[in-house]
Amino acid sequence: MNDQMTSLRKRGKMNNGFDPASAAALDDRTRDFVERRARLLGPAYRLFYSNPVEFTRAEGVFLYDAEGRDYLDAYNNVVSVGHCHPKINAAISDQMGRLCTHTRYIQDGILDFAERLLDTFEDDIGHVMFTCTGSEANDLALRMAKYHTGNEGIIVTSEAYHGNSELTSGFSPSMGENTPLGTWVRRVPAPDTYRTDAEDLGAWMVDHVERQINDLQRRGQGVAAFVADSLFTSDGVFDPPPGVLAQIVERVRAAGGLFVADEVQCGFARIGSHMWGYQRHGVVPDIVSMGKPMGNGYPVAGIAVRPEVAAAFGNDMRYFNTFGGNTVAMAAAQATFDVIEEEGLQANCARVGALLEEGLQALAAGDERIGDVRGAGLYYGVEMIRDPESRAPDGARALALVNELRARRVLISATGFHGNVLKIRPQLVFRPEHVARFLEELNGAMKAVA
Ligand SMILES: Cc1ncc(COP(=O)(O)O)c(C=O)c1O
């Protein structure tokens, strides 16, 4: 890692974050915005790209800047069924015009949506609870896991991100060295399919998990939960073969802990083969947390949970979230779900994702700077390396590519500890022509970033 990356990491680095020290290089309008933001919002917010971009409107898979130029959105996991989808807009404004209230009155919308959502999970999962953000969902999941197991320890992967609250940032190591981790948190490496042989991966992961379990037990903390995003997206996007996750979960359960599947990134049809990322691994979680794409931009999130895990927590305490599960949130979530089904978006992710993967693999085959292409459905990581022998991560090149693509009006970002993995996460409504434009620009960017 070079000095600049080291210092960014210490300051709360973000892969692909704009460095305010380079503001002098911006055009007048952008610089004014950057300075105004810093003055009004303070120093904690980060912008994307070395040349931050301003958008004024959006539609489908495109965002438009102030001059009306279109940018292909190959990164958006919030407005994931298309920017400004008319059906969802109509459902939100219609509901807002009739009634918007919380969960302490009887309403059918929340029950209709709960029924529909529960149908997508295995029978063992019997309740859903609603929050506004993924952080709140994970916060609730972990409070429940701790209460149910009577244990404190949480095991996560080394670059995991699970949220921004006091509790969840405490088990989100990717926030950087200045964000304190809980003393009850233990880290294991992500299942690195690029640097570990597939047949060894399961045993290698279980060995790491086992050591952390032993340490937690020795200190009297025990294991409350293993929390994982099944595509390990902030670790650099890893797609371990089915079986690896199941082995880990078996070991965690034997130690009295739960498995919390964080589906904030890969849930809601994105992986193509299934509705939920964990479902590819033949393991049923104790708690599933969800968020981001759930309301196509409207803040709605939540957990799905086995009734026996929710029982004591719910009976001994109560849960109220003023905005979580409100009438409009449920209308937004229901309409988003309608669109996923009516437009066949899960199948679209599988079909269009296969085209994307094929194109990325073809590019990788002819370019030694790409070490690995991995992912599922419409979520891919492309790992940039210095050379095939050392496989040393090349974060600088990945960053240059991300910025070159931004100059070509294509939006992606970078992920992983070294920021050397291109993070490609198009909207679920990507079509073959969008893949073609994406690959053409990536090809051009690879040539430009020599
Ligand atoms: C895997 C994962 N979990 C949880 C969260 C937190 O969600 P939110 O930003 O809605 O609080 C995120 C957000 O990026 C995430 O990627």
PDB file of C-alpha atoms in Angstrom, residues 37-285:
ATOM      1  CA  ARG A  37     -20.440  20.603   1.245  1.00  0.00           C
ATOM      2  CA  ALA A  38     -17.434  20.722   3.538  1.00  0.00           C
ATOM      3  CA  ARG A  39     -18.657  23.974   5.071  1.00  0.00           C
ATOM      4  CA  LEU A  40     -22.226  22.783   5.622  1.00  0.00           C
ATOM      5  CA  LEU A  41     -21.931  19.040   6.141  1.00  0.00           C
ATOM      6  CA  GLY A  42     -18.570  18.861   7.846  1.00  0.00           C
ATOM      7  CA  PRO A  43     -15.714  16.490   7.135  1.00  0.00           C
ATOM      8  CA  ALA A  44     -17.310  13.031   7.589  1.00  0.00           C
ATOM      9  CA  TYR A  45     -18.978  12.694   4.182  1.00  0.00           C
ATOM     10  CA  ARG A  46     -17.043  11.319   1.215  1.00  0.00           C
ATOM     11  CA  LEU A  47     -17.639  11.847  -2.479  1.00  0.00           C
ATOM     12  CA  PHE A  48     -16.966   9.259  -5.177  1.00  0.00           C
ATOM     13  CA  TYR A  49     -14.341   9.709  -7.919  1.00  0.00           C
ATOM     14  CA  SER A  50     -11.310  11.963  -8.332  1.00  0.00           C
ATOM     15  CA  ASN A  51     -13.638  14.209 -10.342  1.00  0.00           C
ATOM     16  CA  PRO A  52     -16.928  14.113  -8.391  1.00  0.00           C
ATOM     17  CA  VAL A  53     -20.056  14.046 -10.493  1.00  0.00           C
ATOM     18  CA  GLU A  54     -23.343  15.923 -10.079  1.00  0.00           C
ATOM     19  CA  PHE A  55     -26.610  14.398 -11.214  1.00  0.00           C
ATOM     20  CA  THR A  56     -29.871  16.187 -11.765  1.00  0.00           C
ATOM     21  CA  ARG A  57     -32.230  13.414 -12.856  1.00  0.00           C
ATOM     22  CA  ALA A  58     -32.408   9.703 -13.629  1.00  0.00           C
ATOM     23  CA  GLU A  59     -34.457   7.127 -15.479  1.00  0.00           C
ATOM     24  CA  GLY A  60     -34.069   3.351 -15.821  1.00  0.00           C
ATOM     25  CA  VAL A  61     -30.346   2.478 -15.859  1.00  0.00           C
ATOM     26  CA  PHE A  62     -29.201   6.036 -16.599  1.00  0.00           C
ATOM     27  CA  LEU A  63     -28.337   9.057 -14.490  1.00  0.00           C
ATOM     28  CA  TYR A  64     -28.123  12.462 -16.189  1.00  0.00           C
ATOM     29  CA  ASP A  65     -25.788  15.329 -15.334  1.00  0.00           C
ATOM     30  CA  ALA A  66     -26.622  19.029 -15.461  1.00  0.00           C
ATOM     31  CA  GLU A  67     -25.757  19.125 -19.191  1.00  0.00           C
ATOM     32  CA  GLY A  68     -28.151  16.246 -19.892  1.00  0.00           C
ATOM     33  CA  ARG A  69     -25.415  13.661 -20.576  1.00  0.00           C
ATOM     34  CA  ASP A  70     -26.321  10.090 -19.693  1.00  0.00           C
ATOM     35  CA  TYR A  71     -24.216   7.929 -17.357  1.00  0.00           C
ATOM     36  CA  LEU A  72     -24.654   4.163 -17.386  1.00  0.00           C
ATOM     37  CA  ASP A  73     -25.333   3.077 -13.816  1.00  0.00           C
ATOM     38  CA  ALA A  74     -23.471  -0.181 -13.262  1.00  0.00           C
ATOM     39  CA  TYR A  75     -23.281   0.353  -9.534  1.00  0.00           C
ATOM     40  CA  ASN A  76     -26.680   1.060  -8.057  1.00  0.00           C
ATOM     41  CA  ASN A  77     -27.976  -1.389  -5.525  1.00  0.00           C
ATOM     42  CA  VAL A  78     -30.624   0.861  -4.009  1.00  0.00           C
ATOM     43  CA  VAL A  79     -32.813   1.995  -6.875  1.00  0.00           C
ATOM     44  CA  SER A  80     -32.207  -1.463  -8.252  1.00  0.00           C
ATOM     45  CA  VAL A  81     -35.281  -2.062 -10.411  1.00  0.00           C
ATOM     46  CA  GLY A  82     -34.581   1.145 -12.310  1.00  0.00           C
ATOM     47  CA  HIS A  83     -34.333   4.812 -11.391  1.00  0.00           C
ATOM     48  CA  CYS A  84     -37.676   6.546 -10.882  1.00  0.00           C
ATOM     49  CA  HIS A  85     -39.727   3.452 -11.683  1.00  0.00           C
ATOM     50  CA  PRO A  86     -43.233   4.803 -12.442  1.00  0.00           C
ATOM     51  CA  LYS A  87     -45.082   1.938 -10.755  1.00  0.00           C
ATOM     52  CA  ILE A  88     -43.198   2.387  -7.487  1.00  0.00           C
ATOM     53  CA  ASN A  89     -43.493   6.167  -7.612  1.00  0.00           C
ATOM     54  CA  ALA A  90     -47.256   5.811  -8.083  1.00  0.00           C
ATOM     55  CA  ALA A  91     -47.592   3.333  -5.200  1.00  0.00           C
ATOM     56  CA  ILE A  92     -45.658   5.634  -2.850  1.00  0.00           C
ATOM     57  CA  SER A  93     -47.497   8.831  -3.755  1.00  0.00           C
ATOM     58  CA  ASP A  94     -50.894   7.104  -3.746  1.00  0.00           C
ATOM     59  CA  GLN A  95     -50.291   5.674  -0.263  1.00  0.00           C
ATOM     60  CA  MET A  96     -48.838   8.965   0.999  1.00  0.00           C
ATOM     61  CA  GLY A  97     -52.025  10.679  -0.213  1.00  0.00           C
ATOM     62  CA  ARG A  98     -54.239   8.319   1.791  1.00  0.00           C
ATOM     63  CA  LEU A  99     -52.492   7.237   4.983  1.00  0.00           C
ATOM     64  CA  CYS A 100     -49.020   7.060   6.457  1.00  0.00           C
ATOM     65  CA  THR A 101     -48.711   5.811   9.990  1.00  0.00           C
ATOM     66  CA  HIS A 102     -46.722   3.447  12.156  1.00  0.00           C
ATOM     67  CA  THR A 103     -47.102  -0.171  13.257  1.00  0.00           C
ATOM     68  CA  ARG A 104     -49.243   0.493  16.333  1.00  0.00           C
ATOM     69  CA  TYR A 105     -52.509   0.538  14.413  1.00  0.00           C
ATOM     70  CA  ILE A 106     -54.072  -2.386  12.576  1.00  0.00           C
ATOM     71  CA  GLN A 107     -53.318  -2.231   8.861  1.00  0.00           C
ATOM     72  CA  ASP A 108     -53.368  -4.869   6.177  1.00  0.00           C
ATOM     73  CA  GLY A 109     -50.445  -3.552   4.055  1.00  0.00           C
ATOM     74  CA  ILE A 110     -47.760  -4.705   6.474  1.00  0.00           C
ATOM     75  CA  LEU A 111     -49.395  -8.118   6.832  1.00  0.00           C
ATOM     76  CA  ASP A 112     -49.829  -8.611   3.089  1.00  0.00           C
ATOM     77  CA  PHE A 113     -46.195  -7.749   2.524  1.00  0.00           C
ATOM     78  CA  ALA A 114     -44.987  -9.886   5.442  1.00  0.00           C
ATOM     79  CA  GLU A 115     -46.856 -12.879   3.994  1.00  0.00           C
ATOM     80  CA  ARG A 116     -45.359 -12.346   0.595  1.00  0.00           C
ATOM     81  CA  LEU A 117     -41.839 -11.856   1.913  1.00  0.00           C
ATOM     82  CA  LEU A 118     -42.027 -14.912   4.171  1.00  0.00           C
ATOM     83  CA  ASP A 119     -43.008 -17.022   1.154  1.00  0.00           C
ATOM     84  CA  THR A 120     -39.514 -16.433  -0.259  1.00  0.00           C
ATOM     85  CA  PHE A 121     -37.806 -17.999   2.771  1.00  0.00           C
ATOM     86  CA  GLU A 122     -37.641 -21.580   4.007  1.00  0.00           C
ATOM     87  CA  ASP A 123     -40.438 -22.713   6.353  1.00  0.00           C
ATOM     88  CA  ASP A 124     -38.199 -22.447   9.432  1.00  0.00           C
ATOM     89  CA  ILE A 125     -38.220 -18.661   9.082  1.00  0.00           C
ATOM     90  CA  GLY A 126     -41.551 -17.452  10.348  1.00  0.00           C
ATOM     91  CA  HIS A 127     -41.474 -13.777  11.357  1.00  0.00           C
ATOM     92  CA  VAL A 128     -40.442 -10.514   9.730  1.00  0.00           C
ATOM     93  CA  MET A 129     -39.764  -7.207  11.465  1.00  0.00           C
ATOM     94  CA  PHE A 130     -39.238  -3.897   9.752  1.00  0.00           C
ATOM     95  CA  THR A 131     -36.658  -1.132  10.118  1.00  0.00           C
ATOM     96  CA  CYS A 132     -35.603   1.812   7.955  1.00  0.00           C
ATOM     97  CA  THR A 133     -31.989   0.893   7.209  1.00  0.00           C
ATOM     98  CA  GLY A 134     -29.735  -2.107   6.899  1.00  0.00           C
ATOM     99  CA  SER A 135     -27.772  -0.895   9.920  1.00  0.00           C
ATOM    100  CA  GLU A 136     -30.913  -0.956  12.046  1.00  0.00           C
ATOM    101  CA  ALA A 137     -31.746  -4.414  10.716  1.00  0.00           C
ATOM    102  CA  ASN A 138     -28.320  -5.767  11.686  1.00  0.00           C
ATOM    103  CA  ASP A 139     -28.485  -3.954  15.000  1.00  0.00           C
ATOM    104  CA  LEU A 140     -31.794  -5.658  15.795  1.00  0.00           C
ATOM    105  CA  ALA A 141     -30.494  -9.017  14.535  1.00  0.00           C
ATOM    106  CA  LEU A 142     -27.492  -8.860  16.837  1.00  0.00           C
ATOM    107  CA  ARG A 143     -29.445  -7.688  19.861  1.00  0.00           C
ATOM    108  CA  MET A 144     -31.698 -10.676  19.297  1.00  0.00           C
ATOM    109  CA  ALA A 145     -28.810 -13.092  18.735  1.00  0.00           C
ATOM    110  CA  LYS A 146     -27.121 -11.962  21.954  1.00  0.00           C
ATOM    111  CA  TYR A 147     -30.302 -12.210  23.961  1.00  0.00           C
ATOM    112  CA  HIS A 148     -31.278 -15.598  22.559  1.00  0.00           C
ATOM    113  CA  THR A 149     -27.872 -17.235  22.987  1.00  0.00           C
ATOM    114  CA  GLY A 150     -26.781 -15.435  26.137  1.00  0.00           C
ATOM    115  CA  ASN A 151     -23.403 -14.968  24.396  1.00  0.00           C
ATOM    116  CA  GLU A 152     -21.598 -11.828  23.303  1.00  0.00           C
ATOM    117  CA  GLY A 153     -19.112 -12.756  20.592  1.00  0.00           C
ATOM    118  CA  ILE A 154     -19.590 -11.906  16.940  1.00  0.00           C
ATOM    119  CA  ILE A 155     -17.468 -13.353  14.137  1.00  0.00           C
ATOM    120  CA  VAL A 156     -17.195 -11.488  10.849  1.00  0.00           C
ATOM    121  CA  THR A 157     -14.877 -11.483   7.849  1.00  0.00           C
ATOM    122  CA  SER A 158     -11.858  -9.207   7.918  1.00  0.00           C
ATOM    123  CA  GLU A 159     -13.215  -6.452   5.633  1.00  0.00           C
ATOM    124  CA  ALA A 160     -16.901  -6.846   6.445  1.00  0.00           C
ATOM    125  CA  TYR A 161     -19.321  -3.935   6.476  1.00  0.00           C
ATOM    126  CA  HIS A 162     -22.572  -4.306   8.384  1.00  0.00           C
ATOM    127  CA  GLY A 163     -23.646  -0.787   9.302  1.00  0.00           C
ATOM    128  CA  ASN A 164     -23.092   2.638  10.760  1.00  0.00           C
ATOM    129  CA  SER A 165     -24.578   2.485  14.283  1.00  0.00           C
ATOM    130  CA  GLU A 166     -22.545   2.127  17.462  1.00  0.00           C
ATOM    131  CA  LEU A 167     -23.194  -1.626  17.536  1.00  0.00           C
ATOM    132  CA  THR A 168     -22.870  -2.387  13.813  1.00  0.00           C
ATOM    133  CA  SER A 169     -19.857  -0.167  13.106  1.00  0.00           C
ATOM    134  CA  GLY A 170     -18.233  -2.127  15.939  1.00  0.00           C
ATOM    135  CA  PHE A 171     -18.328  -5.207  13.720  1.00  0.00           C
ATOM    136  CA  SER A 172     -17.610  -3.438  10.411  1.00  0.00           C
ATOM    137  CA  PRO A 173     -13.823  -3.584  10.076  1.00  0.00           C
ATOM    138  CA  SER A 174     -13.891  -2.120   6.554  1.00  0.00           C
ATOM    139  CA  MET A 175     -14.646   1.262   8.157  1.00  0.00           C
ATOM    140  CA  GLY A 176     -10.912   1.651   8.719  1.00  0.00           C
ATOM    141  CA  GLU A 177      -8.564   1.658  11.638  1.00  0.00           C
ATOM    142  CA  ASN A 178     -10.044   4.667  13.410  1.00  0.00           C
ATOM    143  CA  THR A 179     -13.447   3.020  13.821  1.00  0.00           C
ATOM    144  CA  PRO A 180     -13.198   0.965  17.016  1.00  0.00           C
ATOM    145  CA  LEU A 181     -14.150  -2.693  16.812  1.00  0.00           C
ATOM    146  CA  GLY A 182     -16.039  -4.229  19.735  1.00  0.00           C
ATOM    147  CA  THR A 183     -13.930  -6.209  22.150  1.00  0.00           C
ATOM    148  CA  TRP A 184     -16.444  -9.011  21.484  1.00  0.00           C
ATOM    149  CA  VAL A 185     -15.669  -9.038  17.756  1.00  0.00           C
ATOM    150  CA  ARG A 186     -13.393 -11.568  16.057  1.00  0.00           C
ATOM    151  CA  ARG A 187     -12.340 -11.543  12.455  1.00  0.00           C
ATOM    152  CA  VAL A 188     -11.687 -14.365  10.006  1.00  0.00           C
ATOM    153  CA  PRO A 189     -10.392 -13.995   6.446  1.00  0.00           C
ATOM    154  CA  ALA A 190     -12.928 -13.986   3.638  1.00  0.00           C
ATOM    155  CA  PRO A 191     -13.093 -17.212   1.611  1.00  0.00           C
ATOM    156  CA  ASP A 192     -10.477 -16.125  -0.916  1.00  0.00           C
ATOM    157  CA  THR A 193     -11.241 -18.307  -3.919  1.00  0.00           C
ATOM    158  CA  TYR A 194      -8.413 -16.666  -5.883  1.00  0.00           C
ATOM    159  CA  ARG A 195      -5.599 -17.470  -3.481  1.00  0.00           C
ATOM    160  CA  THR A 196      -6.849 -20.676  -1.857  1.00  0.00           C
ATOM    161  CA  ASP A 197      -7.572 -23.960  -3.674  1.00  0.00           C
ATOM    162  CA  ALA A 198     -11.269 -24.772  -3.819  1.00  0.00           C
ATOM    163  CA  GLU A 199     -10.831 -28.160  -2.129  1.00  0.00           C
ATOM    164  CA  ASP A 200      -8.968 -26.605   0.831  1.00  0.00           C
ATOM    165  CA  LEU A 201     -11.225 -23.592   1.256  1.00  0.00           C
ATOM    166  CA  GLY A 202     -13.830 -25.146   3.563  1.00  0.00           C
ATOM    167  CA  ALA A 203     -11.285 -26.633   5.978  1.00  0.00           C
ATOM    168  CA  TRP A 204      -9.206 -23.439   5.885  1.00  0.00           C
ATOM    169  CA  MET A 205     -12.214 -21.297   6.791  1.00  0.00           C
ATOM    170  CA  VAL A 206     -13.429 -23.682   9.499  1.00  0.00           C
ATOM    171  CA  ASP A 207      -9.948 -23.668  11.021  1.00  0.00           C
ATOM    172  CA  HIS A 208      -9.989 -19.850  11.245  1.00  0.00           C
ATOM    173  CA  VAL A 209     -13.522 -19.783  12.639  1.00  0.00           C
ATOM    174  CA  GLU A 210     -12.692 -22.471  15.160  1.00  0.00           C
ATOM    175  CA  ARG A 211      -9.723 -20.525  16.511  1.00  0.00           C
ATOM    176  CA  GLN A 212     -11.884 -17.454  17.036  1.00  0.00           C
ATOM    177  CA  ILE A 213     -14.613 -19.489  18.716  1.00  0.00           C
ATOM    178  CA  ASN A 214     -12.028 -20.947  21.081  1.00  0.00           C
ATOM    179  CA  ASP A 215     -10.695 -17.504  21.901  1.00  0.00           C
ATOM    180  CA  LEU A 216     -14.181 -16.103  22.586  1.00  0.00           C
ATOM    181  CA  GLN A 217     -15.033 -19.073  24.791  1.00  0.00           C
ATOM    182  CA  ARG A 218     -11.771 -18.853  26.682  1.00  0.00           C
ATOM    183  CA  ARG A 219     -12.559 -15.232  27.540  1.00  0.00           C
ATOM    184  CA  GLY A 220     -16.052 -16.145  28.679  1.00  0.00           C
ATOM    185  CA  GLN A 221     -17.773 -14.255  25.873  1.00  0.00           C
ATOM    186  CA  GLY A 222     -19.028 -17.195  23.827  1.00  0.00           C
ATOM    187  CA  VAL A 223     -20.358 -16.918  20.287  1.00  0.00           C
ATOM    188  CA  ALA A 224     -23.626 -15.108  19.654  1.00  0.00           C
ATOM    189  CA  ALA A 225     -23.370 -15.093  15.868  1.00  0.00           C
ATOM    190  CA  PHE A 226     -21.400 -15.466  12.708  1.00  0.00           C
ATOM    191  CA  VAL A 227     -22.527 -12.665  10.405  1.00  0.00           C
ATOM    192  CA  ALA A 228     -21.816 -12.847   6.697  1.00  0.00           C
ATOM    193  CA  ASP A 229     -22.789 -11.363   3.382  1.00  0.00           C
ATOM    194  CA  SER A 230     -22.727 -14.494   1.224  1.00  0.00           C
ATOM    195  CA  LEU A 231     -20.916 -12.767  -1.665  1.00  0.00           C
ATOM    196  CA  PHE A 232     -18.397 -11.172   0.726  1.00  0.00           C
ATOM    197  CA  THR A 233     -18.732  -7.972  -1.253  1.00  0.00           C
ATOM    198  CA  SER A 234     -16.746  -5.542   0.908  1.00  0.00           C
ATOM    199  CA  ASP A 235     -13.984  -8.141   1.271  1.00  0.00           C
ATOM    200  CA  GLY A 236     -13.500  -8.075  -2.496  1.00  0.00           C
ATOM    201  CA  VAL A 237     -16.483 -10.113  -3.824  1.00  0.00           C
ATOM    202  CA  PHE A 238     -15.897 -13.813  -3.221  1.00  0.00           C
ATOM    203  CA  ASP A 239     -18.162 -16.555  -4.392  1.00  0.00           C
ATOM    204  CA  PRO A 240     -17.166 -19.662  -2.411  1.00  0.00           C
ATOM    205  CA  PRO A 241     -18.486 -23.001  -3.617  1.00  0.00           C
ATOM    206  CA  PRO A 242     -21.619 -24.300  -1.889  1.00  0.00           C
ATOM    207  CA  GLY A 243     -20.570 -26.195   1.206  1.00  0.00           C
ATOM    208  CA  VAL A 244     -18.048 -23.711   2.606  1.00  0.00           C
ATOM    209  CA  LEU A 245     -20.640 -21.579   4.334  1.00  0.00           C
ATOM    210  CA  ALA A 246     -22.516 -24.671   5.547  1.00  0.00           C
ATOM    211  CA  GLN A 247     -19.371 -26.026   7.225  1.00  0.00           C
ATOM    212  CA  ILE A 248     -18.778 -22.746   9.031  1.00  0.00           C
ATOM    213  CA  VAL A 249     -22.385 -22.477  10.153  1.00  0.00           C
ATOM    214  CA  GLU A 250     -22.350 -26.040  11.465  1.00  0.00           C
ATOM    215  CA  ARG A 251     -19.298 -25.241  13.620  1.00  0.00           C
ATOM    216  CA  VAL A 252     -20.794 -21.949  14.875  1.00  0.00           C
ATOM    217  CA  ARG A 253     -24.066 -23.648  15.797  1.00  0.00           C
ATOM    218  CA  ALA A 254     -22.215 -26.404  17.625  1.00  0.00           C
ATOM    219  CA  ALA A 255     -20.680 -23.649  19.770  1.00  0.00           C
ATOM    220  CA  GLY A 256     -24.119 -22.238  20.558  1.00  0.00           C
ATOM    221  CA  GLY A 257     -24.040 -19.339  18.052  1.00  0.00           C
ATOM    222  CA  LEU A 258     -26.429 -18.275  15.302  1.00  0.00           C
ATOM    223  CA  PHE A 259     -25.925 -17.587  11.616  1.00  0.00           C
ATOM    224  CA  VAL A 260     -27.034 -14.123  10.527  1.00  0.00           C
ATOM    225  CA  ALA A 261     -27.183 -13.802   6.729  1.00  0.00           C
ATOM    226  CA  ASP A 262     -26.698 -10.162   5.774  1.00  0.00           C
ATOM    227  CA  GLU A 263     -28.604  -9.920   2.494  1.00  0.00           C
ATOM    228  CA  VAL A 264     -28.394  -6.147   2.216  1.00  0.00           C
ATOM    229  CA  GLN A 265     -26.064  -6.517  -0.795  1.00  0.00           C
ATOM    230  CA  CYS A 266     -27.081  -9.710  -2.548  1.00  0.00           C
ATOM    231  CA  GLY A 267     -30.739 -10.128  -1.630  1.00  0.00           C
ATOM    232  CA  PHE A 268     -33.830  -9.430  -3.720  1.00  0.00           C
ATOM    233  CA  ALA A 269     -33.003 -11.493  -6.823  1.00  0.00           C
ATOM    234  CA  ARG A 270     -29.615  -9.970  -7.651  1.00  0.00           C
ATOM    235  CA  ILE A 271     -27.719 -13.258  -7.747  1.00  0.00           C
ATOM    236  CA  GLY A 272     -30.039 -14.597 -10.452  1.00  0.00           C
ATOM    237  CA  SER A 273     -30.298 -18.233  -9.362  1.00  0.00           C
ATOM    238  CA  HIS A 274     -32.171 -17.472  -6.136  1.00  0.00           C
ATOM    239  CA  MET A 275     -33.974 -14.660  -4.370  1.00  0.00           C
ATOM    240  CA  TRP A 276     -31.421 -14.654  -1.516  1.00  0.00           C
ATOM    241  CA  GLY A 277     -27.651 -15.080  -1.635  1.00  0.00           C
ATOM    242  CA  TYR A 278     -27.470 -17.621   1.180  1.00  0.00           C
ATOM    243  CA  GLN A 279     -29.885 -19.931  -0.671  1.00  0.00           C
ATOM    244  CA  ARG A 280     -27.098 -21.028  -3.012  1.00  0.00           C
ATOM    245  CA  HIS A 281     -25.287 -22.490  -0.045  1.00  0.00           C
ATOM    246  CA  GLY A 282     -27.894 -24.965   1.167  1.00  0.00           C
ATOM    247  CA  VAL A 283     -28.021 -23.476   4.632  1.00  0.00           C
ATOM    248  CA  VAL A 284     -30.964 -21.832   6.374  1.00  0.00           C
ATOM    249  CA  PRO A 285     -29.988 -18.819   8.523  1.00  0.00           C
TER     250      PRO A 285
END
